[in-house]
Coordinates of C-alpha atoms in Angstrom, one line a residue:
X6 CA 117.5 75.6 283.0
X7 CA 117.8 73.2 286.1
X8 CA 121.2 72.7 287.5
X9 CA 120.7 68.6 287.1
X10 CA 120.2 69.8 282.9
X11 CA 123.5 71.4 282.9
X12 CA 125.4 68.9 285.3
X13 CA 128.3 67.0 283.4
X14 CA 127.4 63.5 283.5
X15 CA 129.7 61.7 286.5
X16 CA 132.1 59.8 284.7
X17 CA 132.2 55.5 285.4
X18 CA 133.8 54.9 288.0
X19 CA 137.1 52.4 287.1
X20 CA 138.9 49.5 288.8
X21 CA 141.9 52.1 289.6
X22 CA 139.8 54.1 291.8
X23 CA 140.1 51.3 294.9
X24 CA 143.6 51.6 294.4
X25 CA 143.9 55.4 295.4
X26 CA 145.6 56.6 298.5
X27 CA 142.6 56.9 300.2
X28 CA 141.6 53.5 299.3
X29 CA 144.6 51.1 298.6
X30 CA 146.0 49.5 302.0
X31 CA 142.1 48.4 302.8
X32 CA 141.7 47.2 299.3
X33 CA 144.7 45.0 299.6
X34 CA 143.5 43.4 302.5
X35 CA 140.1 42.8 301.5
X36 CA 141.7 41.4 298.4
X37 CA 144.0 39.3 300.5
X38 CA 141.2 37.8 302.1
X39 CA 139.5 36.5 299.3
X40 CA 142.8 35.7 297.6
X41 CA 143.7 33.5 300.3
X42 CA 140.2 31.8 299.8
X43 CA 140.0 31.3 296.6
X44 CA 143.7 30.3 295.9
X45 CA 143.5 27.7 298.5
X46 CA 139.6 26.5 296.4
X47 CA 141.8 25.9 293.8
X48 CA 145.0 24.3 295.6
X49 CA 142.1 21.9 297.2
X50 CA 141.0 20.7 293.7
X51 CA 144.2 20.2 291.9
X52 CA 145.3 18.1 294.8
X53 CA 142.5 15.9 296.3
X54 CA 143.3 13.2 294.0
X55 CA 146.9 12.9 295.4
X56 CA 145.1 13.2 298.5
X57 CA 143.1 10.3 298.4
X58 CA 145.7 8.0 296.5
X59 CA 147.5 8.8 299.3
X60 CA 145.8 8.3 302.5
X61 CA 142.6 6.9 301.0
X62 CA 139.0 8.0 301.7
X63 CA 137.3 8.5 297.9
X64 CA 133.9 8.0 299.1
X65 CA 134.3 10.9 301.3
X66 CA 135.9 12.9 298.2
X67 CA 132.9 15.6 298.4
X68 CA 133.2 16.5 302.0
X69 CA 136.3 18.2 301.9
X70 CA 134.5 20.6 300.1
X71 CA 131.3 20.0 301.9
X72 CA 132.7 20.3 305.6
X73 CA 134.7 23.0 304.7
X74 CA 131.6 25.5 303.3
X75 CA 129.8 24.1 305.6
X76 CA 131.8 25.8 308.0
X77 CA 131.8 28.8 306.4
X78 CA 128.4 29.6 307.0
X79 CA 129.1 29.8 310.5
X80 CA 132.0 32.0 310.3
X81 CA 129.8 34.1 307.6
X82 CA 127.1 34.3 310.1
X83 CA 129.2 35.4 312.9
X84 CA 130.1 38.4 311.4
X85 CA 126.3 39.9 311.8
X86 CA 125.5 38.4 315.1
X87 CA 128.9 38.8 316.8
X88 CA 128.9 40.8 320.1
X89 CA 128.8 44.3 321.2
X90 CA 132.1 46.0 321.1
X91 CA 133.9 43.3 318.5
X92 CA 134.7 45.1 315.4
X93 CA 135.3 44.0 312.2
X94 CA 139.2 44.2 311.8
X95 CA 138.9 41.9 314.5
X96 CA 136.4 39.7 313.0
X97 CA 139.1 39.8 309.9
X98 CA 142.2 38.6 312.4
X99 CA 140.3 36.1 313.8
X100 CA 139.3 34.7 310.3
X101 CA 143.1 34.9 309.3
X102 CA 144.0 32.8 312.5
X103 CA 141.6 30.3 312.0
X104 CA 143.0 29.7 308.4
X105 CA 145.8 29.4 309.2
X106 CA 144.9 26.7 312.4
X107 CA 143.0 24.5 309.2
X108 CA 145.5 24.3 307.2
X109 CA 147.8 23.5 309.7
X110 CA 145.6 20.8 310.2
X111 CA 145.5 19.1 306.7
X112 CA 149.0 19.6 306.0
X113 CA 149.9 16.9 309.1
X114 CA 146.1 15.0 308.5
X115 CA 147.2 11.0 308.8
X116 CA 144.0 10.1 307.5
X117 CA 141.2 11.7 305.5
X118 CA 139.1 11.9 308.4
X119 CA 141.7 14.3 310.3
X120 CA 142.1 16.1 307.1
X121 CA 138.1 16.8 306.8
X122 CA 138.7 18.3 310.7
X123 CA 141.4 20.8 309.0
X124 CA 139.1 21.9 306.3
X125 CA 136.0 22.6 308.8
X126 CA 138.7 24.9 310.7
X127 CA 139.7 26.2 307.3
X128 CA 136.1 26.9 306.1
X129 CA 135.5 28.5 309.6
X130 CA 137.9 31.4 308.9
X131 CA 136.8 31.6 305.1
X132 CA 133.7 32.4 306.2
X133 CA 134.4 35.4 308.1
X134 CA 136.8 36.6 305.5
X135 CA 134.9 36.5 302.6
X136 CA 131.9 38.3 304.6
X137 CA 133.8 40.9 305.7
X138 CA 135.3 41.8 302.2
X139 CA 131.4 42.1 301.3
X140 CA 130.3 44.1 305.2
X141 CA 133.7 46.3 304.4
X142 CA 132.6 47.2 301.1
X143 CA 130.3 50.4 302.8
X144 CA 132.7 51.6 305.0
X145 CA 136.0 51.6 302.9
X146 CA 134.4 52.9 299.8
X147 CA 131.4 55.7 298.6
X148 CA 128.8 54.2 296.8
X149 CA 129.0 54.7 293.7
X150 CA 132.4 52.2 293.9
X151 CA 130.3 49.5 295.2
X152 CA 129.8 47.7 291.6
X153 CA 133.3 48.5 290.9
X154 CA 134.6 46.6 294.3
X155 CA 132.4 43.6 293.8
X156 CA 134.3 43.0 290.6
X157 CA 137.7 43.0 292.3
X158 CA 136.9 39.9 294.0
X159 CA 136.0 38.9 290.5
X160 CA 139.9 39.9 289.6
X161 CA 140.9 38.4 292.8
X162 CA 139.2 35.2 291.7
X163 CA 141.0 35.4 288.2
X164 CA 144.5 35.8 289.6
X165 CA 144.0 32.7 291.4
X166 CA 142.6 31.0 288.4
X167 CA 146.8 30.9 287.8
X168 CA 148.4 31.0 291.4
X169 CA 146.1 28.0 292.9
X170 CA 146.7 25.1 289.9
X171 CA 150.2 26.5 289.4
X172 CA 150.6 25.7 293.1
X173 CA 148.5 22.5 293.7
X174 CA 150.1 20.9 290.5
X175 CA 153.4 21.2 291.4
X176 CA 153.5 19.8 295.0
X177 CA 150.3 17.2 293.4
X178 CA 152.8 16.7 291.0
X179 CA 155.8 15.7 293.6
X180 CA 153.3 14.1 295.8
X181 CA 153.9 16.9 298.6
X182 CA 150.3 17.9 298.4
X183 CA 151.0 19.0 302.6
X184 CA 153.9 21.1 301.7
X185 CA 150.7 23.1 299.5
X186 CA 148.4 23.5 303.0
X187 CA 151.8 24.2 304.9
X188 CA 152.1 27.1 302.5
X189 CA 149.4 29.1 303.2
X190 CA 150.2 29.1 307.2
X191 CA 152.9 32.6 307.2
X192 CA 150.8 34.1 304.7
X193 CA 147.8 34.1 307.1
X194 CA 150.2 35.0 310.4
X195 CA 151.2 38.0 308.5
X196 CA 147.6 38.9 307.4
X197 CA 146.2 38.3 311.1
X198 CA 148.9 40.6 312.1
X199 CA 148.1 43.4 309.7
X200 CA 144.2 43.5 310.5
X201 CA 144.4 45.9 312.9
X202 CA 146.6 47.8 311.8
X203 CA 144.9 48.4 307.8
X204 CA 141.1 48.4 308.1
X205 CA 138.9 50.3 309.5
X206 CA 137.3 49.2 312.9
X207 CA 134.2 48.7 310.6
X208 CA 131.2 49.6 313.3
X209 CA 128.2 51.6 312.6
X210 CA 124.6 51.3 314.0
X211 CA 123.1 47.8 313.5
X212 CA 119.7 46.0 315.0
X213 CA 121.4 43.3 317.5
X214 CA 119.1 40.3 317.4
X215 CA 121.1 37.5 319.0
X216 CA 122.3 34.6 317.7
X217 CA 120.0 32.4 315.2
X218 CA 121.2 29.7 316.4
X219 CA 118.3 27.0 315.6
X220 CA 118.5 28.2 311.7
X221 CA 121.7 27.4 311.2
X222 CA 121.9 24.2 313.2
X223 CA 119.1 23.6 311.0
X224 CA 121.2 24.7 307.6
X225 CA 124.0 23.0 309.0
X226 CA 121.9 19.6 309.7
X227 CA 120.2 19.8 306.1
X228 CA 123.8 19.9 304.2
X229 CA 125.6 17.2 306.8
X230 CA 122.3 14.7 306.3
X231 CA 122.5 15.2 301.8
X232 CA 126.2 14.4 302.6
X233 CA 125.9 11.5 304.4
X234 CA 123.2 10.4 302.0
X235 CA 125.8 10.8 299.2
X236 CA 128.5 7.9 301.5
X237 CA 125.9 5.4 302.2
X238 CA 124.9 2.6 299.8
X239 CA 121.2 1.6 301.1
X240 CA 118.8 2.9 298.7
X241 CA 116.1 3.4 301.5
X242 CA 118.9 5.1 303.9
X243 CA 119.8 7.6 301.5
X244 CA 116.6 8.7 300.6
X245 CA 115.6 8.7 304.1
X246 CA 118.8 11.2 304.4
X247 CA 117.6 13.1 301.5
X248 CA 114.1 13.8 303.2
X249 CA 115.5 14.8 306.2
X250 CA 117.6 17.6 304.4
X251 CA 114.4 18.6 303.0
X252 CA 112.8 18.7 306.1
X253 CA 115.4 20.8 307.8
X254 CA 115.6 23.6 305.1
X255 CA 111.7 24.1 305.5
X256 CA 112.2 24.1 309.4
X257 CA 114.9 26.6 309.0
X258 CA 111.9 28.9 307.1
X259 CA 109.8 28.3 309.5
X260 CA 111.5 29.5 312.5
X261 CA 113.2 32.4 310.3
X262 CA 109.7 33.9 309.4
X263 CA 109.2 33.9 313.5
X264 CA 112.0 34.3 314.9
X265 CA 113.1 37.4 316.5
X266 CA 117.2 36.2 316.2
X267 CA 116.9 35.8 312.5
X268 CA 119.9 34.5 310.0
X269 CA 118.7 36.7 306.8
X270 CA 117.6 40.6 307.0
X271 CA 113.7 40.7 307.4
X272 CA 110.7 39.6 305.0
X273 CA 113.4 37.9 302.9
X274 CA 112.1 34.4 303.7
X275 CA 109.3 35.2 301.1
X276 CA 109.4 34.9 297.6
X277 CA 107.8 38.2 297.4
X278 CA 110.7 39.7 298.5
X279 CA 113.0 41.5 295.9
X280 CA 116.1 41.1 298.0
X281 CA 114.8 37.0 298.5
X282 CA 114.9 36.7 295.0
X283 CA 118.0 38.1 294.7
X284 CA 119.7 35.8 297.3
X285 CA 118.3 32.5 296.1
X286 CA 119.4 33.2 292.7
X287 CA 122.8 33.4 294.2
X288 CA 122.0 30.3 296.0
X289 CA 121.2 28.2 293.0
X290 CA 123.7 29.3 290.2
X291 CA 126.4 28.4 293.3
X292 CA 124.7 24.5 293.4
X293 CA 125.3 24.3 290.1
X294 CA 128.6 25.4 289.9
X295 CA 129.4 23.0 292.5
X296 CA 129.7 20.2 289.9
X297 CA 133.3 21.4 289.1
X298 CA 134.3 19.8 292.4
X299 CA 134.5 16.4 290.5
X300 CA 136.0 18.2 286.7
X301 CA 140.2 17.1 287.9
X302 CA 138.4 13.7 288.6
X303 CA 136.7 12.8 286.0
X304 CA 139.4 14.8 283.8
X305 CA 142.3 12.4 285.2
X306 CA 140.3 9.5 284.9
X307 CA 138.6 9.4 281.9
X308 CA 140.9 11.4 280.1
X309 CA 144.0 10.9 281.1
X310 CA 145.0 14.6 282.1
X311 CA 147.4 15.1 284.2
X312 CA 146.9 16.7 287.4
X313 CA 148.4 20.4 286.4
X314 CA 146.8 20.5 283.6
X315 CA 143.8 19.1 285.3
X316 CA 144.0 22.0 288.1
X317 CA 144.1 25.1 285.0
X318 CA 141.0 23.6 283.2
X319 CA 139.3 23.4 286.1
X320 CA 140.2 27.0 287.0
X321 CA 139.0 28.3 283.8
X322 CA 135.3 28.7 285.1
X323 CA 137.4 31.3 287.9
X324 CA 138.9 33.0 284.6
X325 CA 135.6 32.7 282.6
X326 CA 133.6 34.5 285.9
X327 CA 136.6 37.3 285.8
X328 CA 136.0 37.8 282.1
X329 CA 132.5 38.4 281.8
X330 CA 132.6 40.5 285.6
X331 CA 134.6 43.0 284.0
X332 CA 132.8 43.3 280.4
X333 CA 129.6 44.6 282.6
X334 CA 130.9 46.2 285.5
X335 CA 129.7 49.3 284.2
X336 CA 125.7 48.1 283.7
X337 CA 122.5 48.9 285.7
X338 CA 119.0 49.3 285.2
X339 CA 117.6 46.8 282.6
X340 CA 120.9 46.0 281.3
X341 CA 122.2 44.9 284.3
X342 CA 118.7 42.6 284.9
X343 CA 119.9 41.3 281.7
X344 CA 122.9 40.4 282.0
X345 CA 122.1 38.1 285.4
X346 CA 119.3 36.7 283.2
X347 CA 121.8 35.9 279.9
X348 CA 124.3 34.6 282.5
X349 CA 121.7 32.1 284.4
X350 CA 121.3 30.5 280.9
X351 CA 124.6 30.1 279.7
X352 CA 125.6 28.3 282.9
X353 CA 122.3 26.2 282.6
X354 CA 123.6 25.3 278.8
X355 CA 127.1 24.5 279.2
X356 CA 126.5 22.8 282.9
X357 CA 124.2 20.3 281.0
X358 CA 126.8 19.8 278.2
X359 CA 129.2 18.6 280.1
X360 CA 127.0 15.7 280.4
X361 CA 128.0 14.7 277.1
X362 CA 131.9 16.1 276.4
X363 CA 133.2 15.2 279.8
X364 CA 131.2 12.0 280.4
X365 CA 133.1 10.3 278.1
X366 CA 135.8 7.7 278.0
X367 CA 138.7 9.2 276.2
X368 CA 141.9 6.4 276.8
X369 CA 144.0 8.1 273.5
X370 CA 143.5 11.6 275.2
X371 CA 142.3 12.9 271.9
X372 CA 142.0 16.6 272.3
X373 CA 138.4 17.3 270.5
X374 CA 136.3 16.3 274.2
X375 CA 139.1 17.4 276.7
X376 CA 139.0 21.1 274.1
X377 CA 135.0 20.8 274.1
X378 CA 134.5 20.5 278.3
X379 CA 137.4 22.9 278.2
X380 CA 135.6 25.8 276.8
X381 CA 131.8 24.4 278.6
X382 CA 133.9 24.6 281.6
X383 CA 134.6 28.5 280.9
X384 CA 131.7 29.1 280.0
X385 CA 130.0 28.0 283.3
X386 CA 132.1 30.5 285.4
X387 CA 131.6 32.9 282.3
X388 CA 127.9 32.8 282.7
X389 CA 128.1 33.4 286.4
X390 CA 130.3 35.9 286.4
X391 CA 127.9 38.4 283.9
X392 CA 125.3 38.4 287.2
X393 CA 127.3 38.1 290.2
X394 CA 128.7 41.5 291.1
X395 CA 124.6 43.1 290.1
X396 CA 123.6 40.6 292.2
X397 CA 125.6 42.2 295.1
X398 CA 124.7 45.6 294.0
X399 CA 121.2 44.6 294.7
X400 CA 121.9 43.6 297.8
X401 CA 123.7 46.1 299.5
X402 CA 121.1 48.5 297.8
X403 CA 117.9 46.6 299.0
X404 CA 119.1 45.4 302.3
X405 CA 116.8 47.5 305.5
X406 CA 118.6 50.0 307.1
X407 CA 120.5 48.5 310.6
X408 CA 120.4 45.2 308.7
X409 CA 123.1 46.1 306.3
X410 CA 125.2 44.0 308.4
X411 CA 123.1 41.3 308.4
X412 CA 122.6 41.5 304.5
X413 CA 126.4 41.6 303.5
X414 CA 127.0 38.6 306.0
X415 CA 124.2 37.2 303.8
X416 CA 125.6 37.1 300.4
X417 CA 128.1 34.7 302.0
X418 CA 126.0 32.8 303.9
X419 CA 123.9 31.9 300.3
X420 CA 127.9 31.3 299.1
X421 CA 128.2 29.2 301.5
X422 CA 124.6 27.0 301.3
X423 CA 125.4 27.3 297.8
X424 CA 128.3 25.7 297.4
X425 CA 127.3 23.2 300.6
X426 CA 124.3 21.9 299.2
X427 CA 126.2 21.9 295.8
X428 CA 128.9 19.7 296.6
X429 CA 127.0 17.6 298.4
X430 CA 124.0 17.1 296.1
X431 CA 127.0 16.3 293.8
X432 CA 127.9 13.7 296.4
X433 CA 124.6 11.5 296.2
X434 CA 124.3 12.3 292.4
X435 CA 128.0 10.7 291.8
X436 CA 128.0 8.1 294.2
X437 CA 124.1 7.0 293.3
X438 CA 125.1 6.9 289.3
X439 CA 128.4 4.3 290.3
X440 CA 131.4 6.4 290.8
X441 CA 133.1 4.5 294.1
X442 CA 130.6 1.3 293.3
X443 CA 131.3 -0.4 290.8
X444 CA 133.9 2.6 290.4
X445 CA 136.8 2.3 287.7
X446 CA 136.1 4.0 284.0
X447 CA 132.5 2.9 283.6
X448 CA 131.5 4.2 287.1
X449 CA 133.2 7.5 286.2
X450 CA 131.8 7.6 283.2
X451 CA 128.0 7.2 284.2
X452 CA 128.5 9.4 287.5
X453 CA 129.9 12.6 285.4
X454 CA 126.6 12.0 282.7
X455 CA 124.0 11.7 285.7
X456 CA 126.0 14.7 287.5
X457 CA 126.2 17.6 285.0
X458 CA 122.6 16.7 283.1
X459 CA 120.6 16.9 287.1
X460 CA 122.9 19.8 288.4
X461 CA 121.7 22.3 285.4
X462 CA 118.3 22.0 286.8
X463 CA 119.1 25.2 289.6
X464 CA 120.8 27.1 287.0
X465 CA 117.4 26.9 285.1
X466 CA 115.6 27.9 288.4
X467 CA 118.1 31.1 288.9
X468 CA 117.1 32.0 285.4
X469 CA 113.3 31.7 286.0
X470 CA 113.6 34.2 289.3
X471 CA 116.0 36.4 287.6
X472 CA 112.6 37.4 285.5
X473 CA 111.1 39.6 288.3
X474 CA 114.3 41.6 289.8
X475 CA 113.9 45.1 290.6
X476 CA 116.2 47.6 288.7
X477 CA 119.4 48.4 289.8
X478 CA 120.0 51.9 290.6
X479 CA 121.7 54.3 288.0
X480 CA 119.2 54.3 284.9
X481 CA 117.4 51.6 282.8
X482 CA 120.6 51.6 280.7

């Protein structure tokens, strides 16, 4: 008999193991980082209707988050271009700083405009901390924890379902919505400091192409030009906009199928890539998702929420994407295939619901529509959450070697665009359908229908490429 017959079979591997001795200082810190991310997503949308009550600036409502991912996929990119000799704690303290610097920013922005500047500072250092959670993943942990550490930030994600609306209500509540940025400038001093001091220096041979620089001022260009089509109010100039995005993304392709200094690991600028496949499904069940920038809107002003309450509906897609995470953590193979393919549908479903449940003018605050987008709202971050850590799995285990870099950076980068051209798809969708003109209830009421019906349509494509993904590795299951 073979020794692999007789071999016990290797127990799955738990949550508990990151938190070891060997593990737990690096796993607090890459924690940390995206804690400090995604509480501050979820400060942001509790708050940006005191925001704009306050110093104005609705029709620009969408950049905040748009500038601020935007940003990010600079900062993402950095991390797999950055120069010889600069290692990744480094990377970490200089994403910590720049935080900090952002919010800084908004918490003393006199006007919406100066605020937007804060949240392009803020999305700057996002970027390179959520990448390096994802680039530290291989060096802090063996691989069979992988899976297992991609669901943390899943955990992470649910712990700020709570901390981030608790927080934003309160000071949106009080109207001290700049106390809430102020707040997060110690905690990222402190983490800056720590950097150093916790992780790893993270280096290891990688293929040094330069910087891409014309991709993404090309990205960039494409998600700034759909913004500003999403502001103006000439038909012709906002589909002129529109184009223009188009033409940038297929620019961007272009050059990256050439281009020696590329943005995304090689070949995957083909569909017949596996790993491709895998990073634009990330990319489009992140546009749709993206809709929930406008949920405390339409929730305060068609239903009459207030804005705590507004904030913890909101953040039950985060709780709904920590739910399902951990009830297939263990998967691979088939299963695993299958559980990104159930999860691309039931966002596509409940997105498209919303279209009816939330769209809807609701002046008693009954609770039958506010209880029926409540649970279409969970299930949108439920549905991602059953693919997202496989997703990564792929990644890390299809990325070529010296690229691996490259390919962690990656999975933030398609955050990032994700989340960009989400918001500010959402943008021209919202505006177009009569949210700022005529504005009011009925202008509310038409946006969120047009919005939530038009931004199922990538969670439908995510579902159609989620049909030809290679296995994962660890059995068919």
């Amino acid at each position: 008999m073979s020794d692999t017959a007789i071999r016990p079979k290797e127990p799955a591997p738990r949550l508990s193991s990151l938190f070891s001795r060997a593990h737990v200082f690096a796993t607090l810190m890459l924690g940390g980082g995206i804690a400090l991310h995604a509480v501050e997503t979820y400060i942001t949308a509790t708050l940006m209707p005191s925001v704009v009550r306050d110093i104005g600036g609705l029709p620009l409502f969408a950049w905040a988050t748009t500038l601020y991912v935007a940003a990010s996929v600079m900062g993402a990119s950095f991390v797999a271009v950055r120069p010889e000799g600069v290692t990744l704690n480094h990377c970490y303290r200089l994403g910590a700083v720049l935080f900090g610097l952002g919010s800084l920013v908004c918490a003393l922005a006199p006007a919406m405009e100066a605020l937007l500047a804060g949240r392009a500072v803020q999305g700057l250092g996002a970027g390179l901390l959520v990448a390096l959670g994802y680039s530290f993943i291989r060096f802090v942990y063996p691989e069979r924890l992988w899976s297992v550490a991609s669901t943390l930030y899943a955990a992470v994600w649910g712990v700020a379902t709570f901390l981030g609306p608790t927080v934003g209500g309160v000071f949106a509540a009080g109207s001290a919505w700049r106390e809430a940025f102020a707040l997060l400038v110690p905690i990222c001093a402190l983490m800056a400091f720590a950097a150093p001091r916790l992780l790893p220096s993270g280096e290891s041979e990688r293929i040094t192409t330069g910087a891409p620089l014309a991709q993404i001022l090309l990205l960039l260009g494409a998600v700034l030009a759909l913004s500003f089509a999403g502001s103006v109010e000439a038909a012709a100039l906002r589909a002129g906009l529109a184009g223009a995005a188009v033409l940038a993304v297929a620019a961007m392709v272009t050059i990256e199928r050439h281009a020696k200094a590329r943005l995304l690991p090689a070949g995957t600028v083909s569909l017949s890539s596996p790993l491709a496949r895998v990073y634009l499904i990330m990319l489009t069940v992140l546009v749709a998702l993206a809709s929930d920038i406008y949920i405390p809107y339409f929730l305060q002003e068609l239903h009459g929420v207030r804005p705590l309450v507004s904030g913890y509906i909101v953040a039950l897609l985060a709780l709904g994407w920590t739910a399902s995470a951990f009830l297939v953590a263990g998967l691979s193979g088939r299963r695993a295939n299958r559980a990104i393919l159930t999860g691309a549908g039931i966002e596509a479903v409940a997105t498209a619901l919303l279209a009816v449940t939330l769209a809807r003018h609701n002046p008693s605050g009954g609770y039958g529509p506010v209880l029926a987008a409540t649970a279409l709202i969970f299930a949108m971050g439920f549905g991602v959450g059953l693919g997202w850590a496989h997703l990564v799995t792929h990644v890390l285990h299809l990325a070529p070697e010296g690229e691996k870099d490259k390919a962690s950076a990656a999975i933030t980068t398609m955050q990032a665009l994700g989340s960009a051209f989400g918001a500010a798809l959402a943008g021209v969708v919202a505006n177009s359908a009569g949210l700022a003109a005529p504005g009011g209830v009925a202008g509310a009421e038409t946006a969120a229908f047009w919005l939530y019906l038009l931004l199922s349509l990538p969670a439908l494509a995510a579902l159609m490429l989620a049909l030809r993904l290679p296995e994962t590795r660890g059995g068919t299951g």
